[in-house]
PDB file of C-alpha atoms in Angstrom:
ATOM      1  CA  UNK U  22      30.193   4.539 -45.700  1.00  0.00           C
ATOM      2  CA  UNK U  23      28.182   7.059 -46.279  1.00  0.00           C
ATOM      3  CA  UNK U  24      25.563   8.767 -44.671  1.00  0.00           C
ATOM      4  CA  UNK U  25      22.775   6.886 -45.199  1.00  0.00           C
ATOM      5  CA  UNK U  26      24.059   4.243 -44.226  1.00  0.00           C
ATOM      6  CA  UNK U  27      25.455   6.086 -41.312  1.00  0.00           C
ATOM      7  CA  UNK U  28      22.115   7.247 -40.289  1.00  0.00           C
ATOM      8  CA  UNK U  29      20.997   3.194 -40.505  1.00  0.00           C
ATOM      9  CA  UNK U  30      24.005   2.130 -38.253  1.00  0.00           C
ATOM     10  CA  UNK U  31      23.399   5.177 -35.383  1.00  0.00           C
ATOM     11  CA  UNK U  32      18.632   4.433 -36.159  1.00  0.00           C
ATOM     12  CA  UNK U  33      19.753   0.436 -35.375  1.00  0.00           C
ATOM     13  CA  UNK U  34      21.600   1.733 -32.739  1.00  0.00           C
ATOM     14  CA  UNK U  35      18.809   3.600 -31.016  1.00  0.00           C
ATOM     15  CA  UNK U  36      16.465   0.736 -31.537  1.00  0.00           C
ATOM     16  CA  UNK U  37      18.390  -1.559 -30.363  1.00  0.00           C
ATOM     17  CA  UNK U  38      19.043   0.300 -27.000  1.00  0.00           C
ATOM     18  CA  UNK U  39      15.587   1.148 -26.242  1.00  0.00           C
ATOM     19  CA  UNK U  40      14.148  -2.848 -26.735  1.00  0.00           C
ATOM     20  CA  UNK U  41      17.229  -3.362 -24.010  1.00  0.00           C
ATOM     21  CA  UNK U  42      15.760  -0.821 -21.858  1.00  0.00           C
ATOM     22  CA  UNK U  43      12.387  -1.521 -21.682  1.00  0.00           C
ATOM     23  CA  UNK U  44      12.511  -5.127 -19.749  1.00  0.00           C
ATOM     24  CA  UNK U  45      13.523  -2.349 -16.765  1.00  0.00           C
ATOM     25  CA  UNK U  46      11.687   0.443 -17.365  1.00  0.00           C
ATOM     26  CA  UNK U  47       8.273  -1.357 -17.297  1.00  0.00           C
ATOM     27  CA  UNK U  48       9.682  -3.206 -14.604  1.00  0.00           C
ATOM     28  CA  UNK U  49       7.166  -4.018 -10.967  1.00  0.00           C
ATOM     29  CA  UNK U  50       8.375  -1.821  -7.949  1.00  0.00           C
ATOM     30  CA  UNK U  51       8.261  -3.663  -5.519  1.00  0.00           C
ATOM     31  CA  UNK U  52       7.578  -2.145  -2.490  1.00  0.00           C
ATOM     32  CA  UNK U  53      10.257  -1.599   0.240  1.00  0.00           C
ATOM     33  CA  UNK U  54       9.034  -2.516   4.214  1.00  0.00           C
ATOM     34  CA  UNK U  55      10.492  -0.599   6.444  1.00  0.00           C
ATOM     35  CA  UNK U  56      10.779  -1.374  10.579  1.00  0.00           C
ATOM     36  CA  UNK U  57       8.000  -0.082  12.991  1.00  0.00           C
ATOM     37  CA  UNK U  58       9.892   2.935  14.451  1.00  0.00           C
ATOM     38  CA  UNK U  59       9.643   3.642  18.206  1.00  0.00           C
ATOM     39  CA  UNK U  60       7.801   6.299  18.242  1.00  0.00           C
ATOM     40  CA  UNK U  61       5.589   5.280  15.549  1.00  0.00           C
ATOM     41  CA  UNK U  62       3.970   3.297  19.102  1.00  0.00           C
ATOM     42  CA  UNK U  63       2.659   5.856  20.539  1.00  0.00           C
ATOM     43  CA  UNK U  64       0.803   7.449  17.716  1.00  0.00           C
ATOM     44  CA  UNK U  65      -0.589   4.800  15.001  1.00  0.00           C
ATOM     45  CA  UNK U  66      -2.919   3.119  15.437  1.00  0.00           C
ATOM     46  CA  UNK U  67      -2.625  -0.842  13.619  1.00  0.00           C
ATOM     47  CA  UNK U  68      -6.125  -1.634  12.464  1.00  0.00           C
ATOM     48  CA  UNK U  69      -5.696  -5.657  10.295  1.00  0.00           C
ATOM     49  CA  UNK U  70      -9.086  -6.329   7.952  1.00  0.00           C
ATOM     50  CA  UNK U  71      -9.654  -9.831   7.607  1.00  0.00           C
ATOM     51  CA  UNK U  72     -12.151 -11.501   5.360  1.00  0.00           C
ATOM     52  CA  UNK U  73     -16.332 -10.981   6.212  1.00  0.00           C
ATOM     53  CA  UNK U  74     -15.413  -7.168   7.575  1.00  0.00           C
ATOM     54  CA  UNK U  75     -13.825  -8.774  11.178  1.00  0.00           C
ATOM     55  CA  UNK U  76     -11.786  -6.296  11.606  1.00  0.00           C
ATOM     56  CA  UNK U  77      -8.804  -6.260  14.885  1.00  0.00           C
ATOM     57  CA  UNK U  78      -6.874  -3.275  16.574  1.00  0.00           C
ATOM     58  CA  UNK U  79      -3.369  -3.720  18.042  1.00  0.00           C
ATOM     59  CA  UNK U  80      -4.727  -7.772  17.998  1.00  0.00           C
ATOM     60  CA  UNK U  81      -7.879  -7.742  20.105  1.00  0.00           C
ATOM     61  CA  UNK U  82     -11.143  -7.795  17.486  1.00  0.00           C
ATOM     62  CA  UNK U  83     -12.861  -4.703  17.891  1.00  0.00           C
ATOM     63  CA  UNK U  84     -16.383  -3.604  15.950  1.00  0.00           C
ATOM     64  CA  UNK U  85     -17.860  -1.878  13.383  1.00  0.00           C
ATOM     65  CA  UNK U  86     -19.051   0.020  14.934  1.00  0.00           C
ATOM     66  CA  UNK U  87     -17.268   1.080  17.212  1.00  0.00           C
ATOM     67  CA  UNK U  88     -13.847   1.095  15.370  1.00  0.00           C
ATOM     68  CA  UNK U  89     -15.742   4.215  13.442  1.00  0.00           C
ATOM     69  CA  UNK U  90     -16.190   5.782  17.007  1.00  0.00           C
ATOM     70  CA  UNK U  91     -13.281   5.486  18.006  1.00  0.00           C
ATOM     71  CA  UNK U  92     -11.651   6.702  15.191  1.00  0.00           C
ATOM     72  CA  UNK U  93     -14.349   8.868  14.561  1.00  0.00           C
ATOM     73  CA  UNK U  94     -12.675  10.107  18.176  1.00  0.00           C
ATOM     74  CA  UNK U  95      -9.674  10.516  17.351  1.00  0.00           C
ATOM     75  CA  UNK U  96      -9.760  12.638  14.738  1.00  0.00           C
ATOM     76  CA  UNK U  97      -6.532  13.806  13.198  1.00  0.00           C
ATOM     77  CA  UNK U  98      -4.240  13.217  16.234  1.00  0.00           C
ATOM     78  CA  UNK U  99      -3.180   9.293  15.242  1.00  0.00           C
ATOM     79  CA  UNK U 100      -1.883   7.989  12.008  1.00  0.00           C
ATOM     80  CA  UNK U 101      -3.857   4.855  10.929  1.00  0.00           C
ATOM     81  CA  UNK U 102      -2.118   2.015   9.715  1.00  0.00           C
ATOM     82  CA  UNK U 103      -4.257  -0.328   7.551  1.00  0.00           C
ATOM     83  CA  UNK U 104      -3.150  -3.420   6.835  1.00  0.00           C
ATOM     84  CA  UNK U 105      -5.740  -5.769   4.990  1.00  0.00           C
ATOM     85  CA  UNK U 106      -5.773  -9.627   4.672  1.00  0.00           C
ATOM     86  CA  UNK U 107      -3.842 -11.249   1.389  1.00  0.00           C
ATOM     87  CA  UNK U 108      -7.309 -13.004   1.401  1.00  0.00           C
ATOM     88  CA  UNK U 109      -9.575  -9.793   0.386  1.00  0.00           C
ATOM     89  CA  UNK U 110     -10.043  -8.661  -3.022  1.00  0.00           C
ATOM     90  CA  UNK U 111      -8.967  -5.629  -3.921  1.00  0.00           C
ATOM     91  CA  UNK U 112     -11.860  -3.882  -4.478  1.00  0.00           C
ATOM     92  CA  UNK U 113     -12.912  -4.657  -0.490  1.00  0.00           C
ATOM     93  CA  UNK U 114      -9.347  -3.563   0.174  1.00  0.00           C
ATOM     94  CA  UNK U 115     -10.519   0.411  -1.606  1.00  0.00           C
ATOM     95  CA  UNK U 116     -13.715  -0.091  -0.035  1.00  0.00           C
ATOM     96  CA  UNK U 117     -12.373   0.079   3.205  1.00  0.00           C
ATOM     97  CA  UNK U 118      -8.875   2.546   2.561  1.00  0.00           C
ATOM     98  CA  UNK U 119     -11.485   4.982   1.757  1.00  0.00           C
ATOM     99  CA  UNK U 120     -14.485   4.043   4.427  1.00  0.00           C
ATOM    100  CA  UNK U 121     -11.385   4.165   7.234  1.00  0.00           C
ATOM    101  CA  UNK U 122      -9.877   7.869   5.321  1.00  0.00           C
ATOM    102  CA  UNK U 123     -13.644   9.069   5.291  1.00  0.00           C
ATOM    103  CA  UNK U 124     -13.479   8.922   9.845  1.00  0.00           C
ATOM    104  CA  UNK U 125     -11.484  11.192  10.534  1.00  0.00           C
ATOM    105  CA  UNK U 126      -8.756  13.624   9.008  1.00  0.00           C
ATOM    106  CA  UNK U 127      -5.935  12.267  10.149  1.00  0.00           C
ATOM    107  CA  UNK U 128      -3.840   9.576   7.216  1.00  0.00           C
ATOM    108  CA  UNK U 129      -3.810   6.526   6.462  1.00  0.00           C
ATOM    109  CA  UNK U 130      -1.414   4.643   5.626  1.00  0.00           C
ATOM    110  CA  UNK U 131      -1.592   1.183   3.626  1.00  0.00           C
ATOM    111  CA  UNK U 132       0.442  -1.294   4.836  1.00  0.00           C
ATOM    112  CA  UNK U 133       0.956  -4.306   2.296  1.00  0.00           C
ATOM    113  CA  UNK U 134       1.049  -8.231   3.268  1.00  0.00           C
ATOM    114  CA  UNK U 135       4.792 -10.270   2.218  1.00  0.00           C
ATOM    115  CA  UNK U 136       4.358 -11.692  -0.519  1.00  0.00           C
ATOM    116  CA  UNK U 137       4.243 -15.314  -0.571  1.00  0.00           C
ATOM    117  CA  UNK U 138       7.153 -16.581  -0.321  1.00  0.00           C
ATOM    118  CA  UNK U 139       9.233 -13.363   0.132  1.00  0.00           C
TER     119      UNK U 139
END
């Protein structure tokens, strides 16, 4: 086997390996949910946003102005867990997340709803 043929075979194997690895490299990474820890319950505020700028805190409806005052008052004492409705467009979610982060110095964590059918 000549040197040129060996190089061609090696190059072919390299290209085939890269092409075979592309689906794994480009695969969508799906976030995994984690169980709610008992330590999270007292130090987290769970916020749900529904379409039409309707907010729910701990399952109870809350006015936007009251929510803003509460988050400013809490400061960095609690983490805010923000769960947007699956019906909200990504632009609204981004705007709301930015607004929540501007209200306090504590962390605002984006909790993603489960995908339909999973």
